[in-house]
Coordinates of C-alpha atoms and ligand atoms in Angstrom, one line a residue:
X1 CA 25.8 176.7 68.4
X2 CA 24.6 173.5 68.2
X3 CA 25.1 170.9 65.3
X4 CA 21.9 169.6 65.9
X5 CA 18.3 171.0 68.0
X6 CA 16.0 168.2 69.0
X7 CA 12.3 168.4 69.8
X8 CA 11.1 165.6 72.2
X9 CA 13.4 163.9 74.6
X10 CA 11.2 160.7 74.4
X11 CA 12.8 157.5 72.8
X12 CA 12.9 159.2 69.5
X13 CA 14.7 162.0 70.4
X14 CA 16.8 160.2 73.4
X15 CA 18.4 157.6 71.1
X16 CA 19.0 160.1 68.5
X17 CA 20.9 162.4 71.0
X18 CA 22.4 159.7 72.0
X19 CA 24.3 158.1 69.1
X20 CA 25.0 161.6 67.4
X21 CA 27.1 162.7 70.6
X22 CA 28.7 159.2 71.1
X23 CA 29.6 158.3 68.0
X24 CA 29.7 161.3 65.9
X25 CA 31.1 163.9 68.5
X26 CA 28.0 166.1 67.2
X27 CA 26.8 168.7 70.0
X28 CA 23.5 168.6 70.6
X29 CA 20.5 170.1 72.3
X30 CA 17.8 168.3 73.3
X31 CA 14.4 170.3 74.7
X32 CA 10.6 169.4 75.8
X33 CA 8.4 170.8 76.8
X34 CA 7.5 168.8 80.2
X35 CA 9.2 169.1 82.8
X36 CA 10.9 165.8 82.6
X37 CA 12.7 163.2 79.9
X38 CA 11.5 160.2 79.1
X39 CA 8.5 161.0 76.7
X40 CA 5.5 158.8 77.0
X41 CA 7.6 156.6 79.0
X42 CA 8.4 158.1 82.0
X43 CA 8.1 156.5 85.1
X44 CA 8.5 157.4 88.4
X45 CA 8.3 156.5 92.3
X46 CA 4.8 158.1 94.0
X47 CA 4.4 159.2 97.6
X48 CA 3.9 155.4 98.6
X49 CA 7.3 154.7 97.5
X50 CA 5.6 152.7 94.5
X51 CA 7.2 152.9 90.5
X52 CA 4.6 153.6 88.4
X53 CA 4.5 154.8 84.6
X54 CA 2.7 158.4 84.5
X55 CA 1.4 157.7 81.4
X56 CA 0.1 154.3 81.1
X57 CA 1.5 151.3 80.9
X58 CA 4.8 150.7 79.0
X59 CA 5.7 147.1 78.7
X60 CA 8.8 146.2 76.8
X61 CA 8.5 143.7 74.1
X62 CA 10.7 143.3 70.9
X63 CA 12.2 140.7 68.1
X64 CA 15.2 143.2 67.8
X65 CA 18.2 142.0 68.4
X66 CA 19.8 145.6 67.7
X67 CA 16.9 147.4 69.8
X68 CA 17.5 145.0 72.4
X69 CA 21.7 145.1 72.4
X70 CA 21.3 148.7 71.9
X71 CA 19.4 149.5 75.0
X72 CA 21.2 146.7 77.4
X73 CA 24.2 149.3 76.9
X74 CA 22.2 151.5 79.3
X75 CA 20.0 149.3 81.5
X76 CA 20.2 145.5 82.7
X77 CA 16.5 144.0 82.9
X78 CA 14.0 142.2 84.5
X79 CA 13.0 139.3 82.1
X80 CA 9.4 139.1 82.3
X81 CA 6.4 137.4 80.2
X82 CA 3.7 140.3 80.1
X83 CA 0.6 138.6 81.3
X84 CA -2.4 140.2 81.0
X85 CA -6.3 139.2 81.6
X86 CA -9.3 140.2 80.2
X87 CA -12.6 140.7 82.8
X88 CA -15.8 139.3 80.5
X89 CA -18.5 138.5 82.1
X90 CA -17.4 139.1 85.9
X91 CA -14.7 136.2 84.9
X92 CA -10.9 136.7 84.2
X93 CA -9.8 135.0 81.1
X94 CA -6.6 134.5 79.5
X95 CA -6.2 137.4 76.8
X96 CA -4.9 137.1 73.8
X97 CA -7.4 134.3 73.5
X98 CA -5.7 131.3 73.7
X99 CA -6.7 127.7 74.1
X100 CA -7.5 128.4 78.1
X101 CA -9.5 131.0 77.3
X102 CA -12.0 128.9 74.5
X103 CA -12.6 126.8 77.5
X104 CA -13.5 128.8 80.1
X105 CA -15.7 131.4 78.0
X106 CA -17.6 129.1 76.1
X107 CA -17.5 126.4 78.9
X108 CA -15.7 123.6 76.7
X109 CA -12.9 121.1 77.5
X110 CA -10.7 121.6 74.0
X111 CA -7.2 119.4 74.9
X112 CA -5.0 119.9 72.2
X113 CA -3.9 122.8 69.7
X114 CA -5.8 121.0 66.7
X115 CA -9.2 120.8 68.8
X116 CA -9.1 124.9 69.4
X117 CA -7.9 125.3 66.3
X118 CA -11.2 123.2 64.6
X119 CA -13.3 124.8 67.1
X120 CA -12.3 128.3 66.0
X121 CA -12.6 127.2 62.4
X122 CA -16.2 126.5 62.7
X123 CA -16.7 130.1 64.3
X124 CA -14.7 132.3 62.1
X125 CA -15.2 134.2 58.8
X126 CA -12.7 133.6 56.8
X127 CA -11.8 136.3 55.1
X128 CA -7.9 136.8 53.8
X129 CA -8.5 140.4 53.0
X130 CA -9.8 141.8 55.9
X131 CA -10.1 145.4 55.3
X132 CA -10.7 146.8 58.9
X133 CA -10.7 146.0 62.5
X134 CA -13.9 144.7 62.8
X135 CA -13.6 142.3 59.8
X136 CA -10.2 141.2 61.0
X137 CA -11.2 140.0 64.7
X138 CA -14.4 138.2 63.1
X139 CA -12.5 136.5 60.5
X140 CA -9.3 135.2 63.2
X141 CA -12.3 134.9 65.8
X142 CA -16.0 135.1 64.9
X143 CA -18.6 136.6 66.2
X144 CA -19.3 136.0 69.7
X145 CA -15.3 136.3 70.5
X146 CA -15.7 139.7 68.8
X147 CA -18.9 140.9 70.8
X148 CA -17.5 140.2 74.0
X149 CA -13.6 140.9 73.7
X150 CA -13.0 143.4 71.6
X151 CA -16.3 145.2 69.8
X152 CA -17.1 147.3 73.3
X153 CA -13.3 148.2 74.1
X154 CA -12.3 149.3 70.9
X155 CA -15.6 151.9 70.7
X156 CA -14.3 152.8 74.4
X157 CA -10.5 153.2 73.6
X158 CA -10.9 155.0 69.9
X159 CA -14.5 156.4 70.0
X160 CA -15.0 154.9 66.5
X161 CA -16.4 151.7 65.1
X162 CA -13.8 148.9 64.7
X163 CA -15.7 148.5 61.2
X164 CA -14.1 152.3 60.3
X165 CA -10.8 151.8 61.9
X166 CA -7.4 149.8 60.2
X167 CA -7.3 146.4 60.4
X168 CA -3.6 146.5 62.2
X169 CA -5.1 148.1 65.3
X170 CA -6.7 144.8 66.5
X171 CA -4.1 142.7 64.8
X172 CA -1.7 143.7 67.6
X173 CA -3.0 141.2 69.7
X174 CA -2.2 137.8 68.6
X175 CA -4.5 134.6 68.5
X176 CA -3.0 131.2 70.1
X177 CA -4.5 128.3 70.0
X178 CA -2.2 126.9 72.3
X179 CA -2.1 127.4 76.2
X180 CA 0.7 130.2 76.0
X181 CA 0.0 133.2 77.9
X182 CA 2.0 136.7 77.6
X183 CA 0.5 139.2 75.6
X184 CA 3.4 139.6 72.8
X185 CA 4.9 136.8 71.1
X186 CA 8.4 138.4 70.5
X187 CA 11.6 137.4 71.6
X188 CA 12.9 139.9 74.0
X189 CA 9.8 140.8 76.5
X190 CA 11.1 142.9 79.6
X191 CA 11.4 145.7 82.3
X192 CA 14.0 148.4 82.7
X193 CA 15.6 147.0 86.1
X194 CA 16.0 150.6 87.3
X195 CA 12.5 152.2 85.2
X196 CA 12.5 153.7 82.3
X197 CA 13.8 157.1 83.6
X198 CA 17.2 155.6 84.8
X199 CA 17.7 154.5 81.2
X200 CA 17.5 157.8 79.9
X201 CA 19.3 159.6 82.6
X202 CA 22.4 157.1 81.0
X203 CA 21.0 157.8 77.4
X204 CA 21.4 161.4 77.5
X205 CA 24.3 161.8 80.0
X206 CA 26.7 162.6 77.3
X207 CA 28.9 165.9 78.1
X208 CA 27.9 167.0 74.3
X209 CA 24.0 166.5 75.3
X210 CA 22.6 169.8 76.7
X211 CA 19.3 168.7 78.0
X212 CA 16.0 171.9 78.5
X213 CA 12.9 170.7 80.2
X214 CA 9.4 172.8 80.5
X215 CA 10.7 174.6 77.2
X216 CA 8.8 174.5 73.8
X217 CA 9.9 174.3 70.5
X218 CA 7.4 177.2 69.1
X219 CA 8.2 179.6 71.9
X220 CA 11.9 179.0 72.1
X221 CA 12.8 178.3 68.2
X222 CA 14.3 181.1 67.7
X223 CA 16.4 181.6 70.8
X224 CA 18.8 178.1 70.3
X225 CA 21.4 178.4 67.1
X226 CA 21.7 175.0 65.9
X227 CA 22.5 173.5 62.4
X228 CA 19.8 170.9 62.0
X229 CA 16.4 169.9 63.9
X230 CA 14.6 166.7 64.6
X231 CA 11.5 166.8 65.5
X232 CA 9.8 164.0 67.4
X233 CA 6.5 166.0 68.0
X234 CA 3.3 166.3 66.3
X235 CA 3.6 166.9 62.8
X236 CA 0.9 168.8 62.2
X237 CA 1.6 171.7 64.8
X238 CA 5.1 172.1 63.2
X239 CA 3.1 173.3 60.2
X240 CA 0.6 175.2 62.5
X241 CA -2.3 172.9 61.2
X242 CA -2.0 174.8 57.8
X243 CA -3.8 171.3 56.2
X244 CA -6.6 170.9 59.1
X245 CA -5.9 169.0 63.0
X246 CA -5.1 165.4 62.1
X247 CA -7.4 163.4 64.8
X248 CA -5.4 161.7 68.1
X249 CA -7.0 160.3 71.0
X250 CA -6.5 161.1 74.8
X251 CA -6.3 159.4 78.4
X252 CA -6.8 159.9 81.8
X253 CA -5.7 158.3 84.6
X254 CA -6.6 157.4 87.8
X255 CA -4.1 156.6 89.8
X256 CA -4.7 154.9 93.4
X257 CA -2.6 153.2 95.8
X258 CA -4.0 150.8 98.4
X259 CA -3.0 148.8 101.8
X260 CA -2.5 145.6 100.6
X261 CA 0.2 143.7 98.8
X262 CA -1.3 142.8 95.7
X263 CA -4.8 144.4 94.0
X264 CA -5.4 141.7 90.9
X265 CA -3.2 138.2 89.8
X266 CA -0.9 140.1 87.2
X267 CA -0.1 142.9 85.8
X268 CA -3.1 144.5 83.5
X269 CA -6.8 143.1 83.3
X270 CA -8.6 144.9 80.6
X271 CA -12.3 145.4 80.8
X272 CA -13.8 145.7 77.3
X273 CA -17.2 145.9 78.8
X274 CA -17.1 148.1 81.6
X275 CA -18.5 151.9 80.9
X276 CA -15.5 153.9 81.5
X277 CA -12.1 153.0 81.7
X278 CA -10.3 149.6 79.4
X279 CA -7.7 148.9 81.9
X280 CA -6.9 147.9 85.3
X281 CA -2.4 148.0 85.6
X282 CA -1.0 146.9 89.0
X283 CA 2.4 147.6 88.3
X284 CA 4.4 145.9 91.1
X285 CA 3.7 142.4 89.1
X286 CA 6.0 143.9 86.1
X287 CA 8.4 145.3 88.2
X288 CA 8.9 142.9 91.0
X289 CA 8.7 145.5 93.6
X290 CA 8.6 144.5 97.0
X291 CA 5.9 146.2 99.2
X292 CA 3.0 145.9 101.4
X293 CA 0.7 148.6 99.7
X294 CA 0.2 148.4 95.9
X295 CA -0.7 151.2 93.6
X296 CA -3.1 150.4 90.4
X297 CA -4.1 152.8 87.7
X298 CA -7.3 152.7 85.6
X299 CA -7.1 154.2 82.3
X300 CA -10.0 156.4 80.8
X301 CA -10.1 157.1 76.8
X302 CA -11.6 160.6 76.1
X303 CA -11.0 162.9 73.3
X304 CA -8.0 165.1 72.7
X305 CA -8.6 168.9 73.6
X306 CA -6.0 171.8 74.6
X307 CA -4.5 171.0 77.9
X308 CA -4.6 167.2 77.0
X309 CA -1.7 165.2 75.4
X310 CA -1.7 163.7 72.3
X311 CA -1.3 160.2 73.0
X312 CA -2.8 157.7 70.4
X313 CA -2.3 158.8 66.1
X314 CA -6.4 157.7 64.8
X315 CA -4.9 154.9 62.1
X316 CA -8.1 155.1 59.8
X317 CA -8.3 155.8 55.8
X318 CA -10.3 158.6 56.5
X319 CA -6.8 160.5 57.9
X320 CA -4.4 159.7 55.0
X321 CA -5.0 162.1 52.8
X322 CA -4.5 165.3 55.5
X323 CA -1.1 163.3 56.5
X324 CA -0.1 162.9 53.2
X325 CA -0.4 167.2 52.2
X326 CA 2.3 167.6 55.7
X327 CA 4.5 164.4 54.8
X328 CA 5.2 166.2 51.4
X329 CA 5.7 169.0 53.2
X330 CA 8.0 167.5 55.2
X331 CA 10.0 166.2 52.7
X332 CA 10.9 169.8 51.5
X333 CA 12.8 170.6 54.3
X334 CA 16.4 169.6 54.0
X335 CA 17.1 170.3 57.5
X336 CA 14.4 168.9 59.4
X337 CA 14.1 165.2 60.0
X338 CA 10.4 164.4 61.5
X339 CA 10.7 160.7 63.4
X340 CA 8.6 159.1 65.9
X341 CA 5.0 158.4 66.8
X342 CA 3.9 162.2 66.7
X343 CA 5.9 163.5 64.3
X344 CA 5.3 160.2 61.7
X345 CA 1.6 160.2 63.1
X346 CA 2.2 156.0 63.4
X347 CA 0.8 153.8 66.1
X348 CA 4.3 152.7 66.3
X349 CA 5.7 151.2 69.8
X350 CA 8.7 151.7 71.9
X351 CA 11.1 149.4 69.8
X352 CA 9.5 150.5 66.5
X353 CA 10.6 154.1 67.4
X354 CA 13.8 153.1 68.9
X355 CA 14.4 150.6 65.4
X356 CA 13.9 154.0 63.4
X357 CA 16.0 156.4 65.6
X358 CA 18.8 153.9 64.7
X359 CA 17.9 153.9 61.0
X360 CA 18.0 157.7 60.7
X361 CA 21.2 157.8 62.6
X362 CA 22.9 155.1 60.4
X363 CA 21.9 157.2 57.5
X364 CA 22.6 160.7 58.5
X365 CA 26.2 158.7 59.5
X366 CA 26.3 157.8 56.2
X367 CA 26.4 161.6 54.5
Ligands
FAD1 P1 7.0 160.5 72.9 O1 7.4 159.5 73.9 O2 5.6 161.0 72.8 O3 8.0 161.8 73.0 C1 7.8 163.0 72.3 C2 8.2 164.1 73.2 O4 8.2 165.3 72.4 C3 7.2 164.3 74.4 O5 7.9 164.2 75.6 C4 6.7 165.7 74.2 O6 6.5 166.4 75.4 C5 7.7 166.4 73.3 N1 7.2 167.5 72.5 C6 6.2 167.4 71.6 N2 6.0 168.7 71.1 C7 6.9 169.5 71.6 C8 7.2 170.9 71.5 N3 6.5 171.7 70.6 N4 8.3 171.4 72.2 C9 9.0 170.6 73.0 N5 8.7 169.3 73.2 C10 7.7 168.7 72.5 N6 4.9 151.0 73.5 C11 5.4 149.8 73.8 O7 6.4 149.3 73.2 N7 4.9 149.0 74.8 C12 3.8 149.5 75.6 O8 3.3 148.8 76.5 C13 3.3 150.8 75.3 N8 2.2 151.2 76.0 C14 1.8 152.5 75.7 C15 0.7 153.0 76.4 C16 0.2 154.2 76.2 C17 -1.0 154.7 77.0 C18 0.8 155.0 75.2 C19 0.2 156.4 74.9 C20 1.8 154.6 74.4 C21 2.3 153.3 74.7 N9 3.4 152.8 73.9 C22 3.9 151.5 74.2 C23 4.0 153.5 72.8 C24 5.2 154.4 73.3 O9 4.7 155.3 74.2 C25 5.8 155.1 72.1 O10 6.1 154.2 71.1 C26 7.0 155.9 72.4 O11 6.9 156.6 73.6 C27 7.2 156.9 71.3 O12 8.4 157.7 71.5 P2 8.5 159.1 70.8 O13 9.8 159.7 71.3 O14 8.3 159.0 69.4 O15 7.3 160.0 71.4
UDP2 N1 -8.3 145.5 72.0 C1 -9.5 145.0 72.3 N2 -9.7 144.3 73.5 C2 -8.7 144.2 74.4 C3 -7.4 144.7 74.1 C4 -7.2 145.4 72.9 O1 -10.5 145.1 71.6 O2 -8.9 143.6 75.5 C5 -8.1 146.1 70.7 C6 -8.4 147.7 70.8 O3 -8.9 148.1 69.6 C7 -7.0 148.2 71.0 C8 -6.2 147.3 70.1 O4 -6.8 146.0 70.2 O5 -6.9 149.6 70.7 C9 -4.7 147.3 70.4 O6 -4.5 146.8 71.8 P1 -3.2 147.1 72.6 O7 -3.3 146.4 73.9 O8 -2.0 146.8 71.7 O9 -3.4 148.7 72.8 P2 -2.4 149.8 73.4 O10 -1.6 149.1 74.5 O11 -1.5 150.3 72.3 O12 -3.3 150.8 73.9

């Protein structure tokens, strides 16, 4: 008998395991269905003796101090800006756009913070409500910025106009003026000195933690005894679709490794205008592995189908309502507590889910 069953042994479920077993003695089981921990995150060593992440690229950025102090207890890190470039035209630019990347797309010599920001003044639509992506990158931006950057990758990556999608999905990526270069702005921006795998090997090696892989929830429910459940996966399956599919998008990935030491000059270069994939990651540049072959994966956005994960929540108006009918839903259920990027159906990241796993425990510590 357990105290408490959770679905998912991603970050969600991981830190949840975690903190209930340390610090309330609570015994728990945690299942997924992979055949491996780590959710979204995993990473692991190929046959070239390369670490790569098998489901994209996981970078490590947060303004948490508690996220941050919380995970140090299990890993020690490798500090590293995220640098990432952007391939327009056949040229690599700086990307976010910053002040090095007005002058080498548009072929001017702007010297100082107030000359790019002027320059970007004259090109922008200023808008302070911008009510979708689209309307967001041309009112930071304007329009030529917008063509070539961003309008081509984000039909590629979502399959829908940026005009029908939320604003917050292209105000991830920040705008500098300045000559500053790593893709987040937030305090904390690192690697996992071991991988993310190692990290949750420590996470869930409490003796209360009973850990099932390649088992899932549906088919097995009714075999485990436990008091509560948290689920950490999609939130419309736990309620077999009764309202309709909510929308996600997929990925493939092409993973290749190569005789030489290094592929590209950092870690991702994303190509908003090639046909098929958005992303080139070279993963030895975020990890500071030492090697003489290199392995580089391009990522491909299709659409979700059986047999493909779930790996992007579509954030557009359009899916509210449908999320809405299974959040009430889930708000009947005493004994269920739904957290994470599937089960909350947010485009949240590593540290937003991690932030929230230590929320939920603080308050279940609380009752
Ligand atoms: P997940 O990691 O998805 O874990 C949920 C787990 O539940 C899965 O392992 C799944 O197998 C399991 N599960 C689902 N249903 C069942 C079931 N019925 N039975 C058993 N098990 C089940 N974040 C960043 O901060 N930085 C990045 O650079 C970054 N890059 C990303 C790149 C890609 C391509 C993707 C897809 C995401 C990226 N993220 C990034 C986001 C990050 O992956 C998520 O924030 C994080 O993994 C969410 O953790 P989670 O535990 O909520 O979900
Ligand atoms: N985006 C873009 N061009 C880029 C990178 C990102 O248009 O070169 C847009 C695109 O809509 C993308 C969103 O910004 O989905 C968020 O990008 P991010 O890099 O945060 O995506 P993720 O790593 O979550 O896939």
């Amino acid at each position: 008998m357990y105290d408490f069953l959770i679905v998912g042994a991603g970050f969600s479920g991981a830190v949840l395991a975690e903190r209930l077993a340390s610090q309330l003695n609570k015994k728990i089981c945690v299942i997924d269905k992979r055949d491996h921990i780590c959710g979204n995150a995993y990473d692991h060593y190929n046959n070239d003796g390369i670490l790569i992440h098998k489901y994209g690229p996981h970078w490590f950025h947060t303004n948490s101090d508690d996220v941050f102090n919380y995970l140090s207890i299990f890993t020690e890190w490798i500090f590293h800006d995220h640098i990432i470039r952007s391939n327009v035209n056949g040229k690599l630019h700086p990307f976010p756009i910053n002040r090095n990347t007005l002058n080498s797309f548009f072929d001017v010599n702007l010297k100082s913070e107030e000359e790019a920001k002027e320059f970007i003044e004259a090109k922008r639509k200023k808008n302070l409500n911008p009510k979708n992506s689209e309307e967001m990158v041309l009112s930071l931006l304007g329009k030529e910025l917008y063509e070539n950057f961003y309008l081509n990758y984000t039909l590629k990556q979502w399959n829908i106009h940026p005009r029908e999608l939320a604003a917050s999905v292209t105000a991830r990526i920040p705008v500098r003026y300045n000559t500053k270069e790593c893709y987040f702005n937030d305090k904390y921006q690192a690697m996992p000195k071991y991988g993310y795998n190692k990290l949750f090997e420590k996470l869930l090696a409490h003796k209360n933690i009973t850990v099932l892989l390649g088992k899932d929830f549906f088919e097995i429910e009714k075999e485990i005894k436990f008091d509560k459940l948290i689920y950490t996966g999609a939130i419309d399956e736990f309620f077999d679709n009764c309202f309709g599919k909510l929308p996600y998008r997929s990925l493939e990935f092409e993973h290749e490794t190569l005789e030489r030491e290094y592929f590209q000059e950092c870690q991702q270069v994303n190509y908003p205008n090639e046909n098929r994939f958005t992303r080139i990651v070279e993963w030895k540049h975020a990890t500071h592995q030492q090697s003489e072959k290199t392995s580089i994966m391009r990522e491909l956005p299709v659409a979700y189908k059986k047999g493909r994960e779930k790996f992007y929540p579509i954030p557009m108006a359009s899916n509210n309502d449908i999320l809405k009918e299974y959040q009430s839903e889930a708000e009947k259920l005493n004994s269920v507590i739904f957290c994470g990027r599937l089960a909350e159906y947010k485009y949240y990241n590593m540290d937003q889910v991690i932030a929230r796993s230590l929320k939920i425990f603080s308050n279940l510590a609380k009752n």
